[in-house]
Amino acid sequence: MSDIRIEGLKKLQKKLKDNVKLDDVKSVVRHNGAKLQEGVMNNADFKKGYATGTTKRSIELTLQDDGFTATVEPMTEYSPYLEYGTRFMEAQPFVRPAYDVQKKKFKQDMEKLVK
């Protein structure tokens, strides 16, 4: 068998460390989490059924894992019915569309950190 030798790992690790500061990553996570929350709230204008605005007001942003994870979620127990619908009610997606938009921006922001 031949030996495989990989060179340049220390140089790569140093470059990544120099380019990406953990505080920068946390900042990107926090910023994109806030933008996602804003997008979900903007989408939470329901036109069908009995709309009171409770779901829109319940949308929370939570930062976890020392700022490396952002969670945005509506806190009403019936929000999945709004998002996915039921056999009696048509779906009115408000989380997934905002997520699909924001995930592209998040990826771009993270890529900027390593360039």
CSV table of C-alpha atoms in Angstrom, one decimal:
chain,number,residue,atom,x,y,z
A,1,MET,CA,0.0,0.0,0.0
A,2,SER,CA,1.1,3.5,-0.7
A,3,ASP,CA,1.3,6.2,2.0
A,4,ILE,CA,-0.9,9.2,1.5
A,5,ARG,CA,0.5,12.5,2.7
A,6,ILE,CA,-1.6,15.6,3.1
A,7,GLU,CA,0.3,18.8,3.3
A,8,GLY,CA,-0.9,22.3,4.3
A,9,LEU,CA,-3.4,21.5,7.0
A,10,LYS,CA,-1.7,23.7,9.6
A,11,LYS,CA,-1.6,26.6,7.1
A,12,LEU,CA,-5.3,26.0,6.3
A,13,GLN,CA,-6.3,25.9,10.0
A,14,LYS,CA,-4.4,29.1,10.6
A,15,LYS,CA,-6.0,30.8,7.6
A,16,LEU,CA,-9.5,29.8,8.8
A,17,LYS,CA,-8.7,30.9,12.3
A,18,ASP,CA,-7.5,34.3,11.1
A,19,ASN,CA,-10.5,34.8,8.8
A,20,VAL,CA,-13.3,33.7,11.0
A,21,LYS,CA,-13.7,35.0,14.5
A,22,LEU,CA,-16.3,33.3,16.6
A,23,ASP,CA,-17.9,36.6,17.5
A,24,ASP,CA,-18.4,37.3,13.8
A,25,VAL,CA,-20.2,33.9,13.5
A,26,LYS,CA,-22.4,34.7,16.4
A,27,SER,CA,-23.2,38.1,14.9
A,28,VAL,CA,-24.2,36.5,11.6
A,29,VAL,CA,-26.5,34.0,13.5
A,30,ARG,CA,-28.1,36.7,15.6
A,31,HIS,CA,-28.6,39.1,12.6
A,32,ASN,CA,-30.1,36.3,10.4
A,33,GLY,CA,-32.3,35.1,13.2
A,34,ALA,CA,-33.7,38.5,13.7
A,35,LYS,CA,-34.3,38.8,9.9
A,36,LEU,CA,-36.0,35.4,9.9
A,37,GLN,CA,-38.3,36.5,12.8
A,38,GLU,CA,-39.1,39.6,10.9
A,39,GLY,CA,-39.9,37.7,7.7
A,40,VAL,CA,-42.1,35.2,9.6
A,41,MET,CA,-44.0,38.0,11.3
A,42,ASN,CA,-44.5,39.8,8.0
A,43,ASN,CA,-46.0,36.6,6.5
A,44,ALA,CA,-48.3,36.0,9.5
A,45,ASP,CA,-51.1,38.1,8.1
A,46,PHE,CA,-53.8,35.4,7.8
A,47,LYS,CA,-56.8,36.2,5.5
A,48,LYS,CA,-58.8,33.1,6.0
A,49,GLY,CA,-60.8,32.2,9.1
A,50,TYR,CA,-60.8,34.0,12.4
A,51,ALA,CA,-57.6,36.1,12.6
A,52,THR,CA,-56.8,37.9,15.9
A,53,GLY,CA,-53.0,38.4,15.5
A,54,THR,CA,-52.2,36.1,18.3
A,55,THR,CA,-49.9,33.9,16.2
A,56,LYS,CA,-48.1,36.9,14.8
A,57,ARG,CA,-47.5,38.3,18.3
A,58,SER,CA,-46.3,34.9,19.6
A,59,ILE,CA,-43.4,34.5,17.2
A,60,GLU,CA,-40.2,34.3,19.2
A,61,LEU,CA,-36.5,34.4,18.5
A,62,THR,CA,-34.3,32.4,20.9
A,63,LEU,CA,-30.5,32.3,20.8
A,64,GLN,CA,-29.0,29.0,22.1
A,65,ASP,CA,-25.6,27.3,22.2
A,66,ASP,CA,-23.8,30.4,23.3
A,67,GLY,CA,-25.2,32.3,20.4
A,68,PHE,CA,-24.4,29.8,17.7
A,69,THR,CA,-28.1,28.7,17.2
A,70,ALA,CA,-31.1,30.9,16.5
A,71,THR,CA,-34.6,29.5,16.7
A,72,VAL,CA,-37.6,31.3,15.4
A,73,GLU,CA,-41.0,29.8,16.2
A,74,PRO,CA,-44.6,30.7,16.7
A,75,MET,CA,-45.7,29.8,20.1
A,76,THR,CA,-49.4,29.2,19.6
A,77,GLU,CA,-50.5,25.6,19.7
A,78,TYR,CA,-52.5,25.9,16.5
A,79,SER,CA,-49.7,27.4,14.4
A,80,PRO,CA,-48.9,24.1,12.6
A,81,TYR,CA,-52.5,24.0,11.4
A,82,LEU,CA,-52.0,27.5,9.8
A,83,GLU,CA,-48.7,26.4,8.3
A,84,TYR,CA,-49.8,23.1,6.9
A,85,GLY,CA,-53.5,23.2,6.8
A,86,THR,CA,-56.0,20.6,7.8
A,87,ARG,CA,-58.7,18.6,5.9
A,88,PHE,CA,-61.0,21.5,6.7
A,89,MET,CA,-58.7,24.4,6.2
A,90,GLU,CA,-56.3,25.3,3.4
A,91,ALA,CA,-52.6,25.8,4.4
A,92,GLN,CA,-51.4,29.4,4.9
A,93,PRO,CA,-47.6,28.9,5.0
A,94,PHE,CA,-45.8,31.7,6.8
A,95,VAL,CA,-42.7,30.1,8.3
A,96,ARG,CA,-41.3,28.1,5.4
A,97,PRO,CA,-41.4,30.9,2.9
A,98,ALA,CA,-39.5,33.2,5.2
A,99,TYR,CA,-37.0,30.4,6.0
A,100,ASP,CA,-36.4,29.7,2.3
A,101,VAL,CA,-35.5,33.4,1.7
A,102,GLN,CA,-33.4,33.8,4.8
A,103,LYS,CA,-31.3,30.6,4.4
A,104,LYS,CA,-29.8,31.9,1.2
A,105,LYS,CA,-28.8,35.2,2.9
A,106,PHE,CA,-27.4,33.3,5.9
A,107,LYS,CA,-25.3,31.1,3.6
A,108,GLN,CA,-24.0,34.2,1.8
A,109,ASP,CA,-23.1,35.9,5.1
A,110,MET,CA,-21.3,32.9,6.4
A,111,GLU,CA,-19.3,32.5,3.1
A,112,LYS,CA,-18.2,36.1,3.4
A,113,LEU,CA,-16.6,35.3,6.7
A,114,VAL,CA,-14.2,32.7,5.2
A,115,LYS,CA,-13.1,34.7,2.2
